[in-house]
Amino acid sequence: MSRTIDINSDMGEGFGAYRMGDDAAMLSIVTSANVACGFHGGDPLVMHETVTTAKANGVDVGAHPGFFDLWGFGRRRIVGERPADLEKTVVYQLGALQAMAQVAGHRVSHVKPHGAMSNMACIDADMADAIARAVRAVDRRLILMAMPNTELERAGEKAGLPVAREIFADRAYDDDANLVSRALPGAILHDAEESAQRVIDFIADGALRSVSGKRIPVAIDTVSVHSDTAGAVAMAQLLRRRLDEAGIAVRPLSQFIV
Amino acid sequence: MSRTIDINSDMGEGFGAYRMGDDAAMLSIVTSANVACGFHGGDPLVMHETVTTAKANGVDVGAHPGFFDLWGFGRRRIVGERPADLEKTVVYQLGALQAMAQVAGHRVSHVKPHGAMSNMACIDADMADAIARAVRAVDRRLILMAMPNTELERAGEKAGLPVAREIFADRAYDDDANLVSRALPGAILHDAEESAQRVIDFIADGALRSVSGKRIPVAIDTVSVHSDTAGAVAMAQLLRRRLDEAGIAVRPLSQFIV
Amino acid sequence: MSRTIDINSDMGEGFGAYRMGDDAAMLSIVTSANVACGFHGGDPLVMHETVTTAKANGVDVGAHPGFFDLWGFGRRRIVGERPADLEKTVVYQLGALQAMAQVAGHRVSHVKPHGAMSNMACIDADMADAIARAVRAVDRRLILMAMPNTELERAGEKAGLPVAREIFADRAYDDDANLVSRALPGAILHDAEESAQRVIDFIADGALRSVSGKRIPVAIDTVSVHSDTAGAVAMAQLLRRRLDEAGIAVRPLSQFIV
Amino acid sequence: MSRTIDINSDMGEGFGAYRMGDDAAMLSIVTSANVACGFHGGDPLVMHETVTTAKANGVDVGAHPGFFDLWGFGRRRIVGERPADLEKTVVYQLGALQAMAQVAGHRVSHVKPHGAMSNMACIDADMADAIARAVRAVDRRLILMAMPNTELERAGEKAGLPVAREIFADRAYDDDANLVSRALPGAILHDAEESAQRVIDFIADGALRSVSGKRIPVAIDTVSVHSDTAGAVAMAQLLRRRLDEAGIAVRPLSQFIV
């Protein structure tokens, strides 16, 4: 097998005295870092440290914009925000990260919405379009990371952005390629070996396999791994090793998308 | 007389449902808008509206970075922050405004620190250098607005940035060209005509005149007017009219500074 | 006619350097002030000023708890928050205001949820119960202000709290006693005389009249007037005058509820 | 020896998704918890969990008010705030915690300022008096925790508050009973046994011993231990065990201070 794949993870989600996840360890494993931009987490110091360390590790950085909701860590669904307003909050966060990256000698290469903003944009065409418009207005070469078969993927394509399709290493899929709700049994794969093997199978097959066994052909460009859960580092390390052993090249998105 | 001068004012300092000053009126008078970047005031929506209206009025926009202190509106002196950290907070704010400006078809042309950050940087060489480094790292063509004879002016020159010297239309000066403390009598000029005439005299003479009568030669590139005090709009309008009548060309900084 | 009624309005919604509405003027007209508690607006200084001025004017103060969302001014619908968590945010805000009131020689006598928290609790029984539980846990003598025929009213009764039914001076009602959406024509009464007369008619009749003309019998204890819209002060003054002329006693809630 | 002593530690300093320190472990060791009140850290959910667990462990809770500066975690020195304003921010935080404690069946028994607010109040009489006034205005039975020989101790006594004198288990003292700056060598005791023995010696002797060897007689009511540093739990456990072995009764402050 000779497929190429990116591994991405959320980074730089601390704020002030608070830390979230072991970024230094994760940055030695992944190839793309989705960097919080100060709205749901992150601040200028954390961002600087993250982009600097990413640069030193040859890791791509992307903006990980979230709702302006630090207390909720961007996970609370905020309903009724106008798409035009959402667009501006994404532009702001993108610009902030671009300057932080530039100063560190790096550059922003992708965008991946965070938390509730992402969940909502996957099924809300207006929100998805607003995000894609924001990205395109700032830099049309930015890669939009999106789950296959979502409004976000569609919006990125419509906007003419390069789109990277992502799968989640440890999440079960339903027959529509949607994530099975965390509230349901079997939604999360807890076994690292099983999870790694499943990723390899998906890549080899060019398709997801749902919990019911349905085969869903999808392009897969990047695998998302957690950074802030117990055992996250070990799980990511094992995935990386198994991918290497399987002959799947692990490379930053910017080296093979577009 | 044929001198050219810029008039600048602080803008876009609202936040969410809150508004501060009559930005629309001021943007029909001034030639440079110092736009709050979300740390002491401002948010993506206010910033977008401000840069869009500035663009429509032919008004330059600049970043107006402040301390990360919304409650204190950036006016509280925060002591002990490391210059390297301050630098990053300025980079972040600059980048955010750059993207907001770009999306509105405008561009950021200058930087003017806000409130306590400005007051402290005027007399603290390390802080001044940190701000100048941040500006240069983001874009070395950005004009740094600074009061004459301050550490901030010196730091801008040292960093090789274009520097615009500013005077305050309604503030008294001491013999060192520093602003007389607001706590002292006579620190503020309340009469609009007197204030306008003083500005014209300063420009004509190429020098400030202190409260004691001392003449202090300084370059004057821009005049700062308030936007959020009672009568601010009327005072700015009168100044603009008197400058026009005196044959002093009022132009955005970017049209005559390097 | 000899009915007694309270007039309530939202107050103390500034934050730091920001102000919202003319509180001083409103506090000379209304009999109950719903004081923002720092989550959607308000801060310790504004709260202190508000309770102190309310005390001097013989005006009741109540807590006006909102979502923890300063940027959205508590108007954004935040979905998925657990009722048990909502309960704690209400307790916190209530406690903060109680201490502020006590220090000013005043006391908190009622609670009225703000913005999206209120809108959601009117139709969501779990949220309404959470709010009522929070109020009762802090002080079971606190009056809960609620619109008639809402889940919030029901929750207050179920919790054994004194409940004050409120109507809105300038909002149209549908046949279920719900407010007509602001998005629909005729939702807002802009004429102050018409609005005042309608309030007097409702009180005299002991019933609302919907836009379709349906008569809906309801208890009416308090009339809510805006504090932050154009003409708010004049509208409130006229209402107060017309109520006085109609022989309807205008008194703080604490003087006639329970 | 039959002295009685309290062990206090800072708790509940998380915010939203962020956690700080192992509160559950510390609450099984200490006898007083200084609970963050939402300004430098803490939120209603963390506060509720902290006071509930403290109650279950027989641990006193106190308010740990800080500057309104989440990003700086209350550690940034904010200069120029008016004492009357500081007073109100302390009242607010105290009231919020009182309600949270009451709802959990507990009660607030002491107050200990946090971080920069504490450091500044130790040497600034106006700030210290403002804090003491705030505490007294809310409840004059609240115990003010203060380092001996500071303005804060003096202010508490002047205000007629019960004052508990505290020492730090792991900090070196100079000849004026002030903490040696962390910037200097030897400022921190890293050895848990040495630190515990020193505390016992101080209590037995009724005096501190400075780095130069000077004996400084002081009342000692409580020992402060860290909660958020590496090894904090182990260090606190050892101290508790050594105190027990030395026959020094470890009790919550409220059981032996007035």
PDB file of N, CA, C and O in Angstrom, chain B residues 168-191:
ATOM      1  N   PHE B 168      -1.808  65.812  20.896  1.00  0.00           N
ATOM      2  CA  PHE B 168      -3.197  65.725  21.330  1.00  0.00           C
ATOM      3  C   PHE B 168      -3.822  67.111  21.264  1.00  0.00           C
ATOM      4  O   PHE B 168      -3.269  68.081  21.782  1.00  0.00           O
ATOM      5  N   ALA B 169      -4.968  67.157  20.626  1.00  0.00           N
ATOM      6  CA  ALA B 169      -5.601  68.454  20.375  1.00  0.00           C
ATOM      7  C   ALA B 169      -5.975  69.172  21.661  1.00  0.00           C
ATOM      8  O   ALA B 169      -5.937  70.402  21.726  1.00  0.00           O
ATOM      9  N   ASP B 170      -6.319  68.427  22.671  1.00  0.00           N
ATOM     10  CA  ASP B 170      -6.916  69.075  23.847  1.00  0.00           C
ATOM     11  C   ASP B 170      -6.129  68.846  25.134  1.00  0.00           C
ATOM     12  O   ASP B 170      -6.673  69.021  26.217  1.00  0.00           O
ATOM     13  N   ARG B 171      -4.853  68.482  25.001  1.00  0.00           N
ATOM     14  CA  ARG B 171      -4.080  68.230  26.218  1.00  0.00           C
ATOM     15  C   ARG B 171      -2.927  69.233  26.356  1.00  0.00           C
ATOM     16  O   ARG B 171      -2.237  69.539  25.372  1.00  0.00           O
ATOM     17  N   ALA B 172      -2.726  69.690  27.593  1.00  0.00           N
ATOM     18  CA  ALA B 172      -1.609  70.586  27.869  1.00  0.00           C
ATOM     19  C   ALA B 172      -0.304  69.793  27.974  1.00  0.00           C
ATOM     20  O   ALA B 172      -0.310  68.624  28.356  1.00  0.00           O
ATOM     21  N   TYR B 173       0.805  70.453  27.609  1.00  0.00           N
ATOM     22  CA  TYR B 173       2.125  69.809  27.645  1.00  0.00           C
ATOM     23  C   TYR B 173       3.013  70.465  28.689  1.00  0.00           C
ATOM     24  O   TYR B 173       2.921  71.677  28.908  1.00  0.00           O
ATOM     25  N   ASP B 174       3.879  69.663  29.294  1.00  0.00           N
ATOM     26  CA  ASP B 174       4.869  70.251  30.204  1.00  0.00           C
ATOM     27  C   ASP B 174       6.158  70.543  29.423  1.00  0.00           C
ATOM     28  O   ASP B 174       6.201  70.360  28.207  1.00  0.00           O
ATOM     29  N   ASP B 175       7.176  70.970  30.116  1.00  0.00           N
ATOM     30  CA  ASP B 175       8.394  71.411  29.437  1.00  0.00           C
ATOM     31  C   ASP B 175       9.192  70.273  28.809  1.00  0.00           C
ATOM     32  O   ASP B 175      10.135  70.513  28.037  1.00  0.00           O
ATOM     33  N   ASP B 176       8.820  69.036  29.132  1.00  0.00           N
ATOM     34  CA  ASP B 176       9.481  67.885  28.502  1.00  0.00           C
ATOM     35  C   ASP B 176       8.633  67.275  27.382  1.00  0.00           C
ATOM     36  O   ASP B 176       8.884  66.156  26.946  1.00  0.00           O
ATOM     37  N   ALA B 177       7.619  68.000  26.971  1.00  0.00           N
ATOM     38  CA  ALA B 177       6.720  67.532  25.912  1.00  0.00           C
ATOM     39  C   ALA B 177       5.841  66.381  26.374  1.00  0.00           C
ATOM     40  O   ALA B 177       5.214  65.705  25.555  1.00  0.00           O
ATOM     41  N   ASN B 178       5.798  66.161  27.678  1.00  0.00           N
ATOM     42  CA  ASN B 178       4.866  65.161  28.206  1.00  0.00           C
ATOM     43  C   ASN B 178       3.499  65.800  28.460  1.00  0.00           C
ATOM     44  O   ASN B 178       3.397  66.995  28.687  1.00  0.00           O
ATOM     45  N   LEU B 179       2.488  64.967  28.435  1.00  0.00           N
ATOM     46  CA  LEU B 179       1.156  65.453  28.754  1.00  0.00           C
ATOM     47  C   LEU B 179       1.094  65.810  30.231  1.00  0.00           C
ATOM     48  O   LEU B 179       1.602  65.059  31.078  1.00  0.00           O
ATOM     49  N   VAL B 180       0.481  66.933  30.538  1.00  0.00           N
ATOM     50  CA  VAL B 180       0.227  67.286  31.933  1.00  0.00           C
ATOM     51  C   VAL B 180      -0.820  66.315  32.472  1.00  0.00           C
ATOM     52  O   VAL B 180      -1.809  66.022  31.798  1.00  0.00           O
ATOM     53  N   SER B 181      -0.571  65.811  33.658  1.00  0.00           N
ATOM     54  CA  SER B 181      -1.499  64.838  34.249  1.00  0.00           C
ATOM     55  C   SER B 181      -2.921  65.386  34.324  1.00  0.00           C
ATOM     56  O   SER B 181      -3.135  66.539  34.674  1.00  0.00           O
ATOM     57  N   ARG B 182      -3.862  64.527  33.993  1.00  0.00           N
ATOM     58  CA  ARG B 182      -5.259  64.928  34.050  1.00  0.00           C
ATOM     59  C   ARG B 182      -5.669  65.384  35.448  1.00  0.00           C
ATOM     60  O   ARG B 182      -6.674  66.047  35.632  1.00  0.00           O
ATOM     61  N   ALA B 183      -4.883  64.982  36.432  1.00  0.00           N
ATOM     62  CA  ALA B 183      -5.211  65.333  37.812  1.00  0.00           C
ATOM     63  C   ALA B 183      -4.916  66.804  38.096  1.00  0.00           C
ATOM     64  O   ALA B 183      -5.396  67.357  39.081  1.00  0.00           O
ATOM     65  N   LEU B 184      -4.137  67.435  37.205  1.00  0.00           N
ATOM     66  CA  LEU B 184      -3.746  68.818  37.461  1.00  0.00           C
ATOM     67  C   LEU B 184      -4.656  69.799  36.722  1.00  0.00           C
ATOM     68  O   LEU B 184      -5.195  69.479  35.667  1.00  0.00           O
ATOM     69  N   PRO B 185      -4.823  71.003  37.305  1.00  0.00           N
ATOM     70  CA  PRO B 185      -5.666  72.010  36.637  1.00  0.00           C
ATOM     71  C   PRO B 185      -5.058  72.422  35.299  1.00  0.00           C
ATOM     72  O   PRO B 185      -3.833  72.490  35.167  1.00  0.00           O
ATOM     73  N   GLY B 186      -5.912  72.649  34.326  1.00  0.00           N
ATOM     74  CA  GLY B 186      -5.424  73.098  33.023  1.00  0.00           C
ATOM     75  C   GLY B 186      -4.912  71.980  32.135  1.00  0.00           C
ATOM     76  O   GLY B 186      -4.416  72.222  31.035  1.00  0.00           O
ATOM     77  N   ALA B 187      -5.030  70.745  32.583  1.00  0.00           N
ATOM     78  CA  ALA B 187      -4.505  69.616  31.803  1.00  0.00           C
ATOM     79  C   ALA B 187      -5.301  69.414  30.519  1.00  0.00           C
ATOM     80  O   ALA B 187      -4.769  68.958  29.509  1.00  0.00           O
ATOM     81  N   ILE B 188      -6.568  69.745  30.566  1.00  0.00           N
ATOM     82  CA  ILE B 188      -7.452  69.535  29.412  1.00  0.00           C
ATOM     83  C   ILE B 188      -7.941  70.884  28.879  1.00  0.00           C
ATOM     84  O   ILE B 188      -8.371  71.736  29.654  1.00  0.00           O
ATOM     85  N   LEU B 189      -7.863  71.054  27.574  1.00  0.00           N
ATOM     86  CA  LEU B 189      -8.438  72.255  26.957  1.00  0.00           C
ATOM     87  C   LEU B 189      -9.893  71.952  26.608  1.00  0.00           C
ATOM     88  O   LEU B 189     -10.165  71.059  25.806  1.00  0.00           O
ATOM     89  N   HIS B 190     -10.790  72.699  27.192  1.00  0.00           N
ATOM     90  CA  HIS B 190     -12.205  72.408  26.962  1.00  0.00           C
ATOM     91  C   HIS B 190     -12.799  73.265  25.843  1.00  0.00           C
ATOM     92  O   HIS B 190     -13.845  72.955  25.311  1.00  0.00           O
ATOM     93  N   ASP B 191     -12.113  74.356  25.504  1.00  0.00           N
ATOM     94  CA  ASP B 191     -12.655  75.245  24.482  1.00  0.00           C
ATOM     95  C   ASP B 191     -12.194  74.785  23.093  1.00  0.00           C
ATOM     96  O   ASP B 191     -10.992  74.718  22.810  1.00  0.00           O
TER      97      ASP B 191
END
